[in-house]
Coordinates of C-alpha atoms and ligand atoms in Angstrom, one line a residue:
X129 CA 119.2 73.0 131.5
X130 CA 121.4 72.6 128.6
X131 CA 124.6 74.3 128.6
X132 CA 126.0 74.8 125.3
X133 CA 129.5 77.0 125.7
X134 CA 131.3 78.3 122.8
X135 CA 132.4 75.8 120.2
X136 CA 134.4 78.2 118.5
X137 CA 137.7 79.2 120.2
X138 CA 138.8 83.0 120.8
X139 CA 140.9 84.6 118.3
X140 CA 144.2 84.3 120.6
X141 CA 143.1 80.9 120.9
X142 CA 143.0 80.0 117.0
X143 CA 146.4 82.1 116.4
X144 CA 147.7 80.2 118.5
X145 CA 147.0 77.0 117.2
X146 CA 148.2 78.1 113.2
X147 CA 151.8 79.4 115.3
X148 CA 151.7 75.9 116.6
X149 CA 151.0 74.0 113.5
X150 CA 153.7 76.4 111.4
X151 CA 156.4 75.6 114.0
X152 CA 155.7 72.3 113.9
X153 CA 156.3 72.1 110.4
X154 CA 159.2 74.2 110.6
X155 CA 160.8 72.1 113.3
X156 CA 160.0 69.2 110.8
X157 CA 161.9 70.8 107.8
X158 CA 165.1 72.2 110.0
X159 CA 165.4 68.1 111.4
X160 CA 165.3 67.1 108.0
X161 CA 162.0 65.3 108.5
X162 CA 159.6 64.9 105.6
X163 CA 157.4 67.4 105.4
X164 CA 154.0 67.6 103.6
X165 CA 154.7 71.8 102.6
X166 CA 157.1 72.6 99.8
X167 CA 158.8 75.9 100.7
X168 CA 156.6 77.2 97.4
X169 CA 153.5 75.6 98.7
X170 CA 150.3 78.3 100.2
X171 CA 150.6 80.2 103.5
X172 CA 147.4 79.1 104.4
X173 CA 148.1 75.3 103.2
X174 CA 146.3 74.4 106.8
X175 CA 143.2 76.1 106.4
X176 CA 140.2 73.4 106.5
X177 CA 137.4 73.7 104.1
X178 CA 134.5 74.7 106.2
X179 CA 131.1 72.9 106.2
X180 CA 128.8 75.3 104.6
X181 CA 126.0 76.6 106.7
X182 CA 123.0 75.0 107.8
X183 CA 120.2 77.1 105.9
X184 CA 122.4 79.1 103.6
X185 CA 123.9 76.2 101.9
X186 CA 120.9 74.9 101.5
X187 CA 120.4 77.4 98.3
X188 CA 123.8 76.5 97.6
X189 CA 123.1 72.5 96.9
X190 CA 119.5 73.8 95.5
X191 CA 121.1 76.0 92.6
X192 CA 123.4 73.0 91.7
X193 CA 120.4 70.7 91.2
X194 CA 120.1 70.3 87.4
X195 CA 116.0 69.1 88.4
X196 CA 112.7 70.5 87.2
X197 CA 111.0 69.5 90.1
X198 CA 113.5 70.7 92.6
X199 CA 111.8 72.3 95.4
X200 CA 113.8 74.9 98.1
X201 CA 112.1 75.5 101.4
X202 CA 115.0 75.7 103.2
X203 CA 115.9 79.5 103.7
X204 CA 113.2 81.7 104.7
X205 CA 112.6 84.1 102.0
X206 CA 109.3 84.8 100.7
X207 CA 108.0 83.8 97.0
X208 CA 105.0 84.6 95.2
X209 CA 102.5 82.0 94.2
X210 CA 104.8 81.9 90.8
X211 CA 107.4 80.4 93.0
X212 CA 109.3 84.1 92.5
X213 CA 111.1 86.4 94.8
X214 CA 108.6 89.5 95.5
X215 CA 109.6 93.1 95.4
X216 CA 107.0 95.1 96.9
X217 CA 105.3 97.4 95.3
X218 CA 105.3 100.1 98.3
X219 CA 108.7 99.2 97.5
X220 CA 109.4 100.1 93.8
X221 CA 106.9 103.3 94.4
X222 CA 109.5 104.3 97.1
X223 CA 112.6 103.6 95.3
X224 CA 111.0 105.3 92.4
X225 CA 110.7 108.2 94.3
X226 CA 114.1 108.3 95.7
X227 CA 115.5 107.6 92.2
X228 CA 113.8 111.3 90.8
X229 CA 114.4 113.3 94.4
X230 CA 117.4 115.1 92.7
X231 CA 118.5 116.2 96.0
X232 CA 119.6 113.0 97.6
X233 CA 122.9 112.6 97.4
X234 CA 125.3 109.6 98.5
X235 CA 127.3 110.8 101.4
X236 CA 128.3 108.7 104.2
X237 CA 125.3 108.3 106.9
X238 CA 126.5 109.3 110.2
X239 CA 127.7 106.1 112.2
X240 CA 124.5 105.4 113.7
X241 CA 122.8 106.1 110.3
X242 CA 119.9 107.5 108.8
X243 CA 118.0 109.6 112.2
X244 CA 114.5 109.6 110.3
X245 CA 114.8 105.7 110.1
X246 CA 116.2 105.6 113.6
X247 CA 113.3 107.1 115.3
X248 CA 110.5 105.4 112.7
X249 CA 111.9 101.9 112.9
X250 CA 112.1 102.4 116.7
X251 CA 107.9 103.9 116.9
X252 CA 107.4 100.3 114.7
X253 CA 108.7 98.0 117.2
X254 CA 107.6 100.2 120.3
X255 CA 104.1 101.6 118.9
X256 CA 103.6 105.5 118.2
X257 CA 102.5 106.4 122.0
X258 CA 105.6 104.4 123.8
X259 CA 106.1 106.2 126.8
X260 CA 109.9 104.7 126.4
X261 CA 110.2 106.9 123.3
X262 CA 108.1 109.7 124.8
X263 CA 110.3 110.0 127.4
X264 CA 113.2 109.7 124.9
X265 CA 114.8 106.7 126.8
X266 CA 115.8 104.5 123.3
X267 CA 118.8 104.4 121.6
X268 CA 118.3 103.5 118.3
X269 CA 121.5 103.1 115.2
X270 CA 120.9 101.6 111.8
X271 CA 122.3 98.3 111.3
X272 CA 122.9 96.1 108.6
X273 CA 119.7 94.2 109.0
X274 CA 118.7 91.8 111.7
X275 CA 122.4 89.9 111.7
X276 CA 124.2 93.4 112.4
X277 CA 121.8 94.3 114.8
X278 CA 121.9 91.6 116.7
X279 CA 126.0 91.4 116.5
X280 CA 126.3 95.1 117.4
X281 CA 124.0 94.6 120.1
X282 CA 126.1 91.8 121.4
X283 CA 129.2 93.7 120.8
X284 CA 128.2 96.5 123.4
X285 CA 126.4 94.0 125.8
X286 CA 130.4 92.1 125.9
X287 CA 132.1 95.6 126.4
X288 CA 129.4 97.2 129.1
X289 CA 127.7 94.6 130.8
X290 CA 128.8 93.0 133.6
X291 CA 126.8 89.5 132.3
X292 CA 128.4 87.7 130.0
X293 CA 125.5 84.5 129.8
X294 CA 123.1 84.8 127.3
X295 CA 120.2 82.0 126.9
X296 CA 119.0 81.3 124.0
X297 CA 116.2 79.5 123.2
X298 CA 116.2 75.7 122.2
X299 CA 115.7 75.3 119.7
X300 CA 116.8 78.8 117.5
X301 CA 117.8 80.2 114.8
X302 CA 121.7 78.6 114.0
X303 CA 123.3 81.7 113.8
X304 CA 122.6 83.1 117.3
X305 CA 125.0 81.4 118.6
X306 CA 127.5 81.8 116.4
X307 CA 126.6 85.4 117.0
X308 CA 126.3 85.7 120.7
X309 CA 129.8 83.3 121.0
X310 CA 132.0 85.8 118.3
X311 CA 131.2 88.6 120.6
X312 CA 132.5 86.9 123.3
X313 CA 129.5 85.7 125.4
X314 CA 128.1 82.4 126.6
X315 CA 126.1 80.9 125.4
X316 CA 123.2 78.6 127.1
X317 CA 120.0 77.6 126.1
X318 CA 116.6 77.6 127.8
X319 CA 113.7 74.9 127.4
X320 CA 111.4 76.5 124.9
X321 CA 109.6 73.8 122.0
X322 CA 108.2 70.6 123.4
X323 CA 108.2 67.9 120.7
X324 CA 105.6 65.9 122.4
X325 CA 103.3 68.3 122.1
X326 CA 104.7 70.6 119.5
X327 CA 103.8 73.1 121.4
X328 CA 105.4 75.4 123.9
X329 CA 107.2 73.8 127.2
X330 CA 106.1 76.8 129.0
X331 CA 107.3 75.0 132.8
X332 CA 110.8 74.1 131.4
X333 CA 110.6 78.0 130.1
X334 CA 110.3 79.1 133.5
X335 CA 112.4 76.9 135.3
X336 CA 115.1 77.5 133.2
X337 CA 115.4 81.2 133.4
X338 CA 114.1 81.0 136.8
X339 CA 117.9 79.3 137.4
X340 CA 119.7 81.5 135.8
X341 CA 121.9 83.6 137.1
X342 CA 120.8 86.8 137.9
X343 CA 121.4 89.3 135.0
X344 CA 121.7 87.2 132.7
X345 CA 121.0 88.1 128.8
X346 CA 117.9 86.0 127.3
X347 CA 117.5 86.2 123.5
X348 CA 113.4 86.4 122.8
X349 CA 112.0 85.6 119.2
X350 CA 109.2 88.8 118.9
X351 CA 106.9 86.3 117.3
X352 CA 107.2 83.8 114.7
X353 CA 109.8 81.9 116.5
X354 CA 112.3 80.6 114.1
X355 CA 113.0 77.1 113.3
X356 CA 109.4 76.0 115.4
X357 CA 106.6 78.6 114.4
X358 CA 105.8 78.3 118.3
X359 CA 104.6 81.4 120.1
X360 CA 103.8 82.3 123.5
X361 CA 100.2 83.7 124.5
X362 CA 100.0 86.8 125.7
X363 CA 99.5 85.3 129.0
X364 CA 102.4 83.4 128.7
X365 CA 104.1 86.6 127.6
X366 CA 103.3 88.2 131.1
X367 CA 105.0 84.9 132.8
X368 CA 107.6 85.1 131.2
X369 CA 108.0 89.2 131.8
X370 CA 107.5 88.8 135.5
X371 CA 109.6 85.4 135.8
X372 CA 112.6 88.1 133.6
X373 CA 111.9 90.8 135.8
X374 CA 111.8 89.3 139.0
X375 CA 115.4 87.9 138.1
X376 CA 116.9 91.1 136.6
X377 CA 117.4 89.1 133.8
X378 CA 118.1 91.4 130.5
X379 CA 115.7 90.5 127.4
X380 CA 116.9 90.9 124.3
X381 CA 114.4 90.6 121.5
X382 CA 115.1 89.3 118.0
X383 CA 112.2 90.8 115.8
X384 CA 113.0 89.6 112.3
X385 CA 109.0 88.6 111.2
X386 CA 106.7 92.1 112.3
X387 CA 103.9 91.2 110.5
X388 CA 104.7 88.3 109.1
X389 CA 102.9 85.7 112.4
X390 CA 99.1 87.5 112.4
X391 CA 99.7 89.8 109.6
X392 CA 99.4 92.7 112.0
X393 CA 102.3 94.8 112.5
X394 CA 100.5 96.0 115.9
X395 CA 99.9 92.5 117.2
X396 CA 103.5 91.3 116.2
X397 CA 104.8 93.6 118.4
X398 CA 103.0 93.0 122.0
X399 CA 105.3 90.9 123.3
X400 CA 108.5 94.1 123.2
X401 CA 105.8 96.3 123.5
X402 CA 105.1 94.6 127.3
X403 CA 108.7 94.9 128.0
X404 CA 109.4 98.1 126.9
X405 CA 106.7 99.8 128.9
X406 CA 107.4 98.2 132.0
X407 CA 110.2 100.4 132.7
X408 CA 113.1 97.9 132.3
X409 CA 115.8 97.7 129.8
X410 CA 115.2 96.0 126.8
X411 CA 117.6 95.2 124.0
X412 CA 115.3 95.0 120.6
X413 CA 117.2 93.3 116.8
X414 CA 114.7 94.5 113.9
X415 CA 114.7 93.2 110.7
X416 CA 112.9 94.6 106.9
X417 CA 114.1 91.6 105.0
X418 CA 111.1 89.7 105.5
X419 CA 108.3 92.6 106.2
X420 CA 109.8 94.5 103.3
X421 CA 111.4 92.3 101.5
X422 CA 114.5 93.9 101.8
X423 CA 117.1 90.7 102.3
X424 CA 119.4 91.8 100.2
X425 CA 119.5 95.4 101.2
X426 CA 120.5 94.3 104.9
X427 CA 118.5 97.4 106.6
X428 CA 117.9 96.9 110.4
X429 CA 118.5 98.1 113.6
X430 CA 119.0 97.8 117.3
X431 CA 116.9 99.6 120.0
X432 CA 118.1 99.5 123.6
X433 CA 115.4 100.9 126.2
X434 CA 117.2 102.8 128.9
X435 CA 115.8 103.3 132.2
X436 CA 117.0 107.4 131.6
X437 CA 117.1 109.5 128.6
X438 CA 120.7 110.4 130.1
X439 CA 121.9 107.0 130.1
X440 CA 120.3 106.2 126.5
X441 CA 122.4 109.1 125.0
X442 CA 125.1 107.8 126.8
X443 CA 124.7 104.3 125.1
X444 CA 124.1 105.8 121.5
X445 CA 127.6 107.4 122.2
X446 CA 129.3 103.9 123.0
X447 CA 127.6 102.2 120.1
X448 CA 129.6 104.3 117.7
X449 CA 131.9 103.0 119.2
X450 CA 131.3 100.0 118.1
X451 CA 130.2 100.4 115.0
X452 CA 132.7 102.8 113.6
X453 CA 136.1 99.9 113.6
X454 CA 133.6 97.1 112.6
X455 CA 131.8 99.2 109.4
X456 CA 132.0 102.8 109.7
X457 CA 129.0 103.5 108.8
X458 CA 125.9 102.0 107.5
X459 CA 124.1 102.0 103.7
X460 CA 121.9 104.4 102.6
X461 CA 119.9 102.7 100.1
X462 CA 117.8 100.4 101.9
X463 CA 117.1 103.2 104.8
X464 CA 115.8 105.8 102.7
X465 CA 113.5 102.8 101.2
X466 CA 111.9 102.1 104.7
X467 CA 112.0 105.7 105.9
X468 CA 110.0 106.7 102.8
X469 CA 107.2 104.3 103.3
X470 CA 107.3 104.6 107.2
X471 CA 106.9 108.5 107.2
X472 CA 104.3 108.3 103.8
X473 CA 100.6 107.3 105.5
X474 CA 99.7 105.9 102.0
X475 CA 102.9 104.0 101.4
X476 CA 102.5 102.8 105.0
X477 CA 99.1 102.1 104.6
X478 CA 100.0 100.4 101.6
X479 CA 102.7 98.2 102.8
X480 CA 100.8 97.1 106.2
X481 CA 98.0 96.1 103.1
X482 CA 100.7 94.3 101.0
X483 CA 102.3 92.3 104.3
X484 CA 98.3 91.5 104.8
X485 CA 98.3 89.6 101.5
X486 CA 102.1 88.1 102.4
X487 CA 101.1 86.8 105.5
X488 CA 97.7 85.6 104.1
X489 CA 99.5 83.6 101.6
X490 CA 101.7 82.0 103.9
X491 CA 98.4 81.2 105.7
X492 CA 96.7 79.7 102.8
X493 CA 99.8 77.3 101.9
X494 CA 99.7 76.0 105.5
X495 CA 95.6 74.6 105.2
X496 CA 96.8 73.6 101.6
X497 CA 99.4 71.2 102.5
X498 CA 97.8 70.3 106.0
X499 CA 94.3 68.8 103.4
X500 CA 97.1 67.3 100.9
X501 CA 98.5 65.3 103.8
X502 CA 95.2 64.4 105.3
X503 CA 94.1 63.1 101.1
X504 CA 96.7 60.8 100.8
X505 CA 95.8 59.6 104.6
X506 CA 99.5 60.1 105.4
X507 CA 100.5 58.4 109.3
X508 CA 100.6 61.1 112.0
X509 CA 99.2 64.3 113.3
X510 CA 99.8 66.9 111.2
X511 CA 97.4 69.8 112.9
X512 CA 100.8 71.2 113.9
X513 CA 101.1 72.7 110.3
X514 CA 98.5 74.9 110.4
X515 CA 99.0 75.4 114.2
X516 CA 102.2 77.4 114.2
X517 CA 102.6 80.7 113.2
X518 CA 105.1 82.5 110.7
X519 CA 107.3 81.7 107.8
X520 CA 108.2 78.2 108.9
X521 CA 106.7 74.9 109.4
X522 CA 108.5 72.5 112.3
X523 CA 107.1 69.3 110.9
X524 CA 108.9 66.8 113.3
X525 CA 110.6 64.9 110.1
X526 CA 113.9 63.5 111.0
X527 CA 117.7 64.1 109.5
X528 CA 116.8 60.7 107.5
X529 CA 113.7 61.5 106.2
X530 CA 114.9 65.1 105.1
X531 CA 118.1 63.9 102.9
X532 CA 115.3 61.1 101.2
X533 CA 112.8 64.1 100.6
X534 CA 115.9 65.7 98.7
X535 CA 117.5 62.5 97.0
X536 CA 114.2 61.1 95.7
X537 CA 111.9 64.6 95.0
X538 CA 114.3 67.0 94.9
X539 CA 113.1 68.6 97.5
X540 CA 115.3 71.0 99.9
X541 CA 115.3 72.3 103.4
X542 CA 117.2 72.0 106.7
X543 CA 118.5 68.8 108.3
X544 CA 115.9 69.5 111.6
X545 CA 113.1 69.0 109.4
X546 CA 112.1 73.1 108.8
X547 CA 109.9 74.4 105.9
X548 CA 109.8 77.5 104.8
X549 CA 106.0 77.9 103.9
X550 CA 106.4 80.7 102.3
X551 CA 108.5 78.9 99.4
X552 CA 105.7 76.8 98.9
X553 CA 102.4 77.2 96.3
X554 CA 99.7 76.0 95.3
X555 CA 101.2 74.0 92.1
X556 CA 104.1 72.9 94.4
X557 CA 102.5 71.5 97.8
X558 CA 101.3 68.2 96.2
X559 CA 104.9 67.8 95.1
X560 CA 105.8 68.1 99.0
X561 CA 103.0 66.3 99.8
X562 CA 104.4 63.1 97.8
X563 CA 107.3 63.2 99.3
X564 CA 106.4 63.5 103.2
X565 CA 104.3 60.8 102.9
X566 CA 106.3 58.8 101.2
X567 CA 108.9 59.3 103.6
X568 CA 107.0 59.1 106.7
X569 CA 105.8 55.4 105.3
X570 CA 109.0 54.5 104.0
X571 CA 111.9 56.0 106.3
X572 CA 111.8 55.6 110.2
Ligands
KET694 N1 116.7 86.4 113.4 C1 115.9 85.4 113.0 C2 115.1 84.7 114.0 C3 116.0 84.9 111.7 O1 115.2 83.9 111.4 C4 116.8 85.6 110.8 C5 116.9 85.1 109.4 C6 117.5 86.7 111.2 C7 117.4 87.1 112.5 C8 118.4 87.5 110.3 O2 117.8 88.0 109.2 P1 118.5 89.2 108.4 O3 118.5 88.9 107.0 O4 119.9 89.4 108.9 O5 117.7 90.4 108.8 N2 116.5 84.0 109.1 C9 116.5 83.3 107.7 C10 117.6 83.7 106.8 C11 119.0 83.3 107.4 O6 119.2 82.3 108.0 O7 119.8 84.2 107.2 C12 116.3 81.8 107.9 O8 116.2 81.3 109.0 O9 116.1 81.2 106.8

């Protein structure tokens, strides 16, 4: 199994080593010795320029690419066929609403947030009849969208658990670990994508947590697993359950793409939805930036099934906890947005019919660029493309063949060879097309 501890040092850790490198220098100046600071020069001389961040920065060398053609599919944000960013409409109707309700008013949420989204956002993930939220045994707080969820989760797992392993999938999305390892956790991963068969190493899946220690935290995509568009079955599903329940182990599900894998909010949510109503805890991250298409807006939250209704309340009360030093409290906006459509049947109805369409699209690109590839006869299997499910395409290109796709067409995405589909459309995939085949044929 690989075993990938924290690559970032603990805060003591890094104040130590500025005291160090400030002594040093100070020793330096009181011998006389030259010294590279002038008295005048910054406090903070020593701080390194960081590398920017894998997907994010991605948009960062886009937007400075003066190119017509230029092309990004690196972060996973959803465009239209237009190659523009979509508000929903469910969306602007709600907003609209919000905007003329005269009684709103922009006081500070509680610490755990807005209660109406609370309870909606946890009957989403968990499904209206959950006997987990019958028997009130979730605590739910607002969070600032998947990322917050998933830190504040991590947050109370490092203060009350007594586990302090988390596995993570290989491979994931990069910032879980940076997540998991700030709160103070280790971080390992478990065997999850098989690039042989680009498909699921369901064995290495089970050996691996099946040699874990007991208790230990394992980070679950919902669906749509993010960076390989890989899923279990639901017969895997039940494999893994029992392989994570016959361990104690403590699943922790990262839900960012409801809706977004079959277009079904139902069916994206099975795999919790076995979990929660086994009777175990759970920990669940939810996400609206890409259902809703609220990224900006950064609405989530974290759900954590209790085995009580006691201990849940007793959970809600230490998550404030946490939450209060690190933000307060969270915003309003983009929770009164999703409670609006979630408690409206015709908004909801709407928005499960405008995700349809979303989903659809994303779909559509996948056969489109899958029949580009096979036109131009381009080497390899490419069945993968319109094999894996979600936002992103895994398409097995390497570091070398990404950085020629982006030197010679323009075209951007991250270094392990990810696409986000859903940046793609029709007028653009022969574009990407031309450039995976020619650098499949011309870089090894
Ligand atoms: N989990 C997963 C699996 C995920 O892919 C993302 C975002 C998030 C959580 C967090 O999303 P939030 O916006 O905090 O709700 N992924 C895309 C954007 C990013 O990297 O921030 C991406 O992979 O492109």
């Amino acid at each position: 199994m690989n075993s990938s501890s924290s690559s970032s040092s603990s805060p003591a850790d890094r104040r130590l080593s500025i005291l160090s490198r400030h002594l040093a220098r100070t020793i330096d100046r009181d011998q006389g010795i030259t010294i590279s600071a002038s008295p005048t020069s910054s406090v903070f001389a020593d701080v390194l320029r960081a590398p920017e961040d894998p997907i994010l920065g991605v948009t960062v060398a886009y937007n400075k690419d003066p190119s017509p053609v230029k092309l990004n599919l690196g972060v996973g944000a959803y465009r239209t066929e237009e190659g523009k960013p979509l508000v929903l409409s469910v969306v602007r109707e709600a907003e609209k609403q919000l905007v003329n309700d005269c009684s709103r008013v922009k006081e500070y949420l509680p610490i755990v947030g807005l209660a109406d989204f609370n309870k909606l956002s946890a009957k989403l993930i968990l499904g209206a009849d959950s006997p987990a939220i019958l028997g009130n045994l979730v605590a739910t707080v607002q969070c600032l969208s998947g990322t917050g969820s998933l830190r504040v989760g991590a947050e109370f797992l490092a203060r009350h658990y007594y586990q302090h392993t988390i596995y993570i999938p290989n491979p994931t999305w990069g910032n879980h670990v940076k997540i998991f390892n700030l709160a103070g956790l280790t971080v390992k991963t478990y065997r999850y994508y098989d690039p042989l068969t680009r498909g699921l190493n369901i064995q290495g899946l089970l050996d691996d947590l099946g040699s874990a220690p007991s208790g230990a935290i394992v980070l679950l995509h919902a669906c749509a697993h993010n960076p390989t568009g890989v899923d279990p079955t639901l017969e895997q599903w039940e494999q893994i359950r029992k392989m994570i329940r016959s361990k104690s182990l403590l699943p922790f599900f990262d839900s960012a793409y409801q809706g977004f894998a079959s277009g079904s909010l139902e069916q994206d949510a099975q795999s919790v939805r076995m979990f929660a109503g086994d009777g175990g805890e759970c920990f669940i991250a939810q996400s609206y930036a890409k259902n809703m298409g609220l990224y900006g807006e950064r609405v989530g939250a974290l759900s954590i099934v209790c085995r009580t209704a006691d201990v849940a309340t007793r959970v809600e009360s230490q998550l404030k906890l946490v939450i209060r030093p690190m933000y307060s409290s969270p915003p309003i906006h983009g929770a009164s947005i999703v409670s609006t459509i979630l408690k409206d049947r015709n908004l909801y109805q709407q928005w499960t019919l405008e995700l349809k369409v979303m989903a659809g699209r994303i779909i559509t690109m996948r056969k489109h660029l899958f029949d580009a590839l096979r036109a131009r006869e381009t080497p390899g299997d490419w069945n993968h493309i319109i094999k894996q499910i979600g936002m992103f395409t895994f398409t097995g290109l390497n570091t070398k063949q990404v950085a020629f796709m982006t030197r010679e067409y323009h075209i951007y995405m991250t270094f392990d060879g990810r696409i986000s589909m859903a940046g793609l459309s029709s007028r653009t995939v022969p574009h990407l097309a031309d450039a995976i085949h020619a650098a499949v044929t011309t870089v090894v």
